[in-house]
PDB file of C-alpha atoms in Angstrom:
ATOM      1  CA  MET I1277       1.585   8.798  -8.293  1.00  0.00           C
ATOM      2  CA  SER I1278       1.071  12.116  -6.460  1.00  0.00           C
ATOM      3  CA  VAL I1279       4.449  13.429  -7.314  1.00  0.00           C
ATOM      4  CA  SER I1280       4.176  16.473  -9.690  1.00  0.00           C
ATOM      5  CA  ASP I1281       5.568  15.838 -13.252  1.00  0.00           C
ATOM      6  CA  GLU I1282       7.896  18.625 -12.778  1.00  0.00           C
ATOM      7  CA  LEU I1283       9.526  17.170  -9.687  1.00  0.00           C
ATOM      8  CA  MET I1284       9.998  13.739 -11.400  1.00  0.00           C
ATOM      9  CA  ALA I1285      13.618  14.841 -12.576  1.00  0.00           C
ATOM     10  CA  ARG I1286      14.600  15.668  -9.285  1.00  0.00           C
ATOM     11  CA  TYR I1287      13.205  12.442  -7.791  1.00  0.00           C
ATOM     12  CA  TYR I1288      15.092  10.412 -10.285  1.00  0.00           C
ATOM     13  CA  LEU I1289      18.588  12.215  -9.475  1.00  0.00           C
ATOM     14  CA  LEU I1290      17.940  11.931  -5.745  1.00  0.00           C
ATOM     15  CA  LEU I1291      16.618   8.353  -5.686  1.00  0.00           C
ATOM     16  CA  LEU I1292      18.162   6.499  -8.659  1.00  0.00           C
ATOM     17  CA  ASP I1293      21.113   8.717  -9.276  1.00  0.00           C
ATOM     18  CA  ARG I1294      20.485   9.032 -12.953  1.00  0.00           C
ATOM     19  CA  SER I1295      18.420  11.515 -15.194  1.00  0.00           C
ATOM     20  CA  LEU I1296      14.769  11.121 -15.972  1.00  0.00           C
ATOM     21  CA  PRO I1297      14.657   9.736 -19.686  1.00  0.00           C
ATOM     22  CA  LYS I1298      13.720  12.634 -21.980  1.00  0.00           C
ATOM     23  CA  GLN I1299      10.959  11.065 -23.921  1.00  0.00           C
ATOM     24  CA  ALA I1300       9.364   9.220 -21.019  1.00  0.00           C
ATOM     25  CA  HIS I1301       5.554   9.683 -20.381  1.00  0.00           C
ATOM     26  CA  PRO I1302       5.051  10.860 -16.835  1.00  0.00           C
ATOM     27  CA  LEU I1303       2.875   8.158 -15.658  1.00  0.00           C
ATOM     28  CA  GLU I1304       5.403   5.356 -16.988  1.00  0.00           C
ATOM     29  CA  ALA I1305       8.296   7.459 -15.521  1.00  0.00           C
ATOM     30  CA  LYS I1306       6.447   7.321 -12.099  1.00  0.00           C
ATOM     31  CA  LYS I1307       5.667   3.703 -12.450  1.00  0.00           C
ATOM     32  CA  GLN I1308       9.453   2.971 -13.326  1.00  0.00           C
ATOM     33  CA  LEU I1309      10.611   5.069 -10.369  1.00  0.00           C
ATOM     34  CA  ALA I1310       8.341   3.216  -7.891  1.00  0.00           C
ATOM     35  CA  PHE I1311       9.219  -0.163  -9.218  1.00  0.00           C
ATOM     36  CA  GLU I1312      12.885   0.431  -8.662  1.00  0.00           C
ATOM     37  CA  ILE I1313      12.536   1.853  -5.322  1.00  0.00           C
ATOM     38  CA  VAL I1314      10.409  -1.309  -4.289  1.00  0.00           C
ATOM     39  CA  GLN I1315      13.226  -3.554  -6.186  1.00  0.00           C
ATOM     40  CA  THR I1316      15.879  -1.790  -4.190  1.00  0.00           C
ATOM     41  CA  TYR I1317      14.472  -2.432  -0.794  1.00  0.00           C
ATOM     42  CA  HIS I1318      12.720  -5.688  -1.472  1.00  0.00           C
ATOM     43  CA  SER I1319      13.324  -7.719  -4.435  1.00  0.00           C
ATOM     44  CA  ALA I1320      12.675  -7.836  -8.443  1.00  0.00           C
ATOM     45  CA  ALA I1321       9.735 -10.343  -7.770  1.00  0.00           C
ATOM     46  CA  VAL I1322       8.139  -8.133  -5.286  1.00  0.00           C
ATOM     47  CA  ALA I1323       8.441  -5.096  -7.398  1.00  0.00           C
ATOM     48  CA  LYS I1324       6.770  -6.977 -10.332  1.00  0.00           C
ATOM     49  CA  LYS I1325       3.800  -8.006  -8.188  1.00  0.00           C
ATOM     50  CA  THR I1326       3.472  -4.505  -6.841  1.00  0.00           C
ATOM     51  CA  LEU I1327       3.497  -3.151 -10.182  1.00  0.00           C
ATOM     52  CA  ASP I1328       0.976  -5.785 -11.537  1.00  0.00           C
ATOM     53  CA  GLU I1329      -1.007  -5.184  -8.531  1.00  0.00           C
ATOM     54  CA  TRP I1330      -1.256  -1.320  -9.158  1.00  0.00           C
ATOM     55  CA  ASN I1331      -1.983  -1.955 -12.896  1.00  0.00           C
ATOM     56  CA  ALA I1332      -4.737  -4.114 -12.214  1.00  0.00           C
ATOM     57  CA  ARG I1333      -6.387  -2.006  -9.516  1.00  0.00           C
ATOM     58  CA  PHE I1334      -6.016   1.478 -11.010  1.00  0.00           C
ATOM     59  CA  SER I1335      -5.126   1.349 -14.592  1.00  0.00           C
ATOM     60  CA  GLU I1336      -7.367  -1.606 -15.744  1.00  0.00           C
ATOM     61  CA  LYS I1337      -9.597  -1.197 -12.794  1.00  0.00           C
ATOM     62  CA  ARG I1338      -9.816  -4.811 -12.258  1.00  0.00           C
ATOM     63  CA  LEU I1339     -10.793  -4.836  -8.583  1.00  0.00           C
ATOM     64  CA  ALA I1340     -11.913  -8.472  -8.514  1.00  0.00           C
ATOM     65  CA  ASP I1341      -8.062  -9.459  -9.152  1.00  0.00           C
ATOM     66  CA  ALA I1342      -6.916  -7.059  -6.622  1.00  0.00           C
ATOM     67  CA  GLU I1343      -5.513  -7.666  -3.069  1.00  0.00           C
ATOM     68  CA  LEU I1344      -8.141  -5.853  -1.052  1.00  0.00           C
ATOM     69  CA  PRO I1345      -8.949  -5.339   2.651  1.00  0.00           C
ATOM     70  CA  GLU I1346     -11.866  -7.487   3.870  1.00  0.00           C
ATOM     71  CA  PHE I1347     -15.213  -6.384   5.113  1.00  0.00           C
ATOM     72  CA  ALA I1348     -17.627  -8.789   6.655  1.00  0.00           C
ATOM     73  CA  ALA I1349     -21.060  -9.331   4.865  1.00  0.00           C
ATOM     74  CA  ARG I1350     -24.148  -7.624   6.363  1.00  0.00           C
ATOM     75  CA  GLU I1351     -27.424  -6.339   5.306  1.00  0.00           C
ATOM     76  CA  GLU I1352     -27.909  -2.679   6.234  1.00  0.00           C
ATOM     77  CA  ASN I1353     -28.760   0.527   4.226  1.00  0.00           C
ATOM     78  CA  ALA I1354     -26.040   1.943   1.956  1.00  0.00           C
ATOM     79  CA  VAL I1355     -24.861   4.896   4.115  1.00  0.00           C
ATOM     80  CA  ALA I1356     -24.309   2.559   7.108  1.00  0.00           C
ATOM     81  CA  ILE I1357     -22.436  -0.062   5.007  1.00  0.00           C
ATOM     82  CA  VAL I1358     -20.177   2.514   3.545  1.00  0.00           C
ATOM     83  CA  VAL I1359     -19.473   4.225   6.923  1.00  0.00           C
ATOM     84  CA  ALA I1360     -18.669   0.820   8.268  1.00  0.00           C
ATOM     85  CA  ALA I1361     -16.580  -0.312   5.687  1.00  0.00           C
ATOM     86  CA  TYR I1362     -14.309   2.928   5.957  1.00  0.00           C
ATOM     87  CA  ALA I1363     -13.966   2.355   9.613  1.00  0.00           C
ATOM     88  CA  GLU I1364     -13.323  -1.321   9.727  1.00  0.00           C
ATOM     89  CA  ALA I1365     -10.942  -1.716   6.657  1.00  0.00           C
ATOM     90  CA  PHE I1366      -9.324   1.842   6.608  1.00  0.00           C
ATOM     91  CA  ALA I1367      -9.673   3.076  10.228  1.00  0.00           C
ATOM     92  CA  ILE I1368     -11.300   6.330   8.546  1.00  0.00           C
ATOM     93  CA  ALA I1369     -14.173   8.049  10.164  1.00  0.00           C
ATOM     94  CA  LYS I1370     -16.762   9.187   7.641  1.00  0.00           C
ATOM     95  CA  SER I1371     -19.768  10.776   8.692  1.00  0.00           C
ATOM     96  CA  ARG I1372     -23.298   9.613   7.391  1.00  0.00           C
ATOM     97  CA  ALA I1373     -23.454  12.915   5.253  1.00  0.00           C
ATOM     98  CA  GLU I1374     -20.079  12.175   3.719  1.00  0.00           C
ATOM     99  CA  ALA I1375     -21.055   8.583   2.889  1.00  0.00           C
ATOM    100  CA  SER I1376     -24.388   9.762   1.465  1.00  0.00           C
ATOM    101  CA  ARG I1377     -22.646  12.331  -0.608  1.00  0.00           C
ATOM    102  CA  LEU I1378     -20.259   9.673  -2.067  1.00  0.00           C
ATOM    103  CA  ILE I1379     -23.186   7.344  -3.021  1.00  0.00           C
ATOM    104  CA  LYS I1380     -25.071  10.202  -4.695  1.00  0.00           C
ATOM    105  CA  GLN I1381     -22.074  11.153  -6.562  1.00  0.00           C
ATOM    106  CA  GLY I1382     -21.881   7.747  -7.946  1.00  0.00           C
ATOM    107  CA  SER I1383     -18.322   6.921  -6.403  1.00  0.00           C
ATOM    108  CA  VAL I1384     -19.660   3.963  -4.513  1.00  0.00           C
ATOM    109  CA  GLN I1385     -20.130   0.734  -6.518  1.00  0.00           C
ATOM    110  CA  LEU I1386     -21.079  -2.920  -5.764  1.00  0.00           C
ATOM    111  CA  ASP I1387     -19.409  -5.140  -8.343  1.00  0.00           C
ATOM    112  CA  GLY I1388     -18.986  -2.510 -10.688  1.00  0.00           C
ATOM    113  CA  LYS I1389     -22.533  -1.156 -10.602  1.00  0.00           C
ATOM    114  CA  LYS I1390     -23.192   2.029  -9.075  1.00  0.00           C
ATOM    115  CA  ILE I1391     -25.025   2.509  -6.041  1.00  0.00           C
ATOM    116  CA  GLY I1392     -27.060   5.867  -6.478  1.00  0.00           C
ATOM    117  CA  ASP I1393     -29.468   5.668  -3.273  1.00  0.00           C
ATOM    118  CA  PRO I1394     -28.189   6.252   0.128  1.00  0.00           C
ATOM    119  CA  LYS I1395     -31.276   4.706   1.544  1.00  0.00           C
ATOM    120  CA  ILE I1396     -31.140   1.340  -0.286  1.00  0.00           C
ATOM    121  CA  MET I1397     -30.925  -1.750   1.593  1.00  0.00           C
ATOM    122  CA  LEU I1398     -27.918  -3.841   0.509  1.00  0.00           C
ATOM    123  CA  SER I1399     -27.379  -7.481   1.146  1.00  0.00           C
ATOM    124  CA  LEU I1400     -23.767  -8.062   0.740  1.00  0.00           C
ATOM    125  CA  CYS I1401     -22.419 -11.616  -0.094  1.00  0.00           C
ATOM    126  CA  ALA I1402     -19.214 -13.195   0.129  1.00  0.00           C
ATOM    127  CA  GLY I1403     -16.923 -12.476  -2.766  1.00  0.00           C
ATOM    128  CA  GLN I1404     -18.403  -9.216  -3.723  1.00  0.00           C
ATOM    129  CA  VAL I1405     -16.284  -6.266  -4.172  1.00  0.00           C
ATOM    130  CA  LEU I1406     -17.362  -2.970  -2.765  1.00  0.00           C
ATOM    131  CA  ARG I1407     -15.709   0.257  -4.311  1.00  0.00           C
ATOM    132  CA  LEU I1408     -15.978   3.180  -1.698  1.00  0.00           C
ATOM    133  CA  ASP I1409     -14.154   5.913  -3.747  1.00  0.00           C
ATOM    134  CA  LYS I1410     -11.589   6.183  -6.441  1.00  0.00           C
ATOM    135  CA  THR I1411      -8.641   4.703  -4.206  1.00  0.00           C
ATOM    136  CA  ARG I1412     -10.567   2.564  -1.686  1.00  0.00           C
ATOM    137  CA  ALA I1413     -12.385  -0.789  -2.206  1.00  0.00           C
ATOM    138  CA  VAL I1414     -13.088  -3.850  -0.055  1.00  0.00           C
ATOM    139  CA  ARG I1415     -13.742  -7.599  -0.697  1.00  0.00           C
ATOM    140  CA  ILE I1416     -16.843  -8.883   1.167  1.00  0.00           C
ATOM    141  CA  LEU I1417     -16.339 -12.107   3.243  1.00  0.00           C
TER     142      LEU I1417
END
């Protein structure tokens, strides 16, 4: 989805050997391009599953239905949990200050509810979904 709308016509020609449909909405054109690339290298079933997963997670924001990395339940303050989730689930080192900023901005959510206080103690339970930012979330074990 990070391909600019201007480059989509070139991507269609290079990767699919055809022109971008003239009336195609940029988002739909990108989804179609992704679908056809996955279908080429895997199968139609895998491409369909991938597209459905993307729609559930990003378009419809149904994280409960999406495949997510798992993160062990624990009881700590919000900042410590966010730092640990990034490290364990995504191998990304976030500082406590970065985690605190994400929480204060409202990016961090537990089961769809924003966590606004970085110092709050959280008690995570199996099955919950912790959203860390716009593109990353984990399922609690």
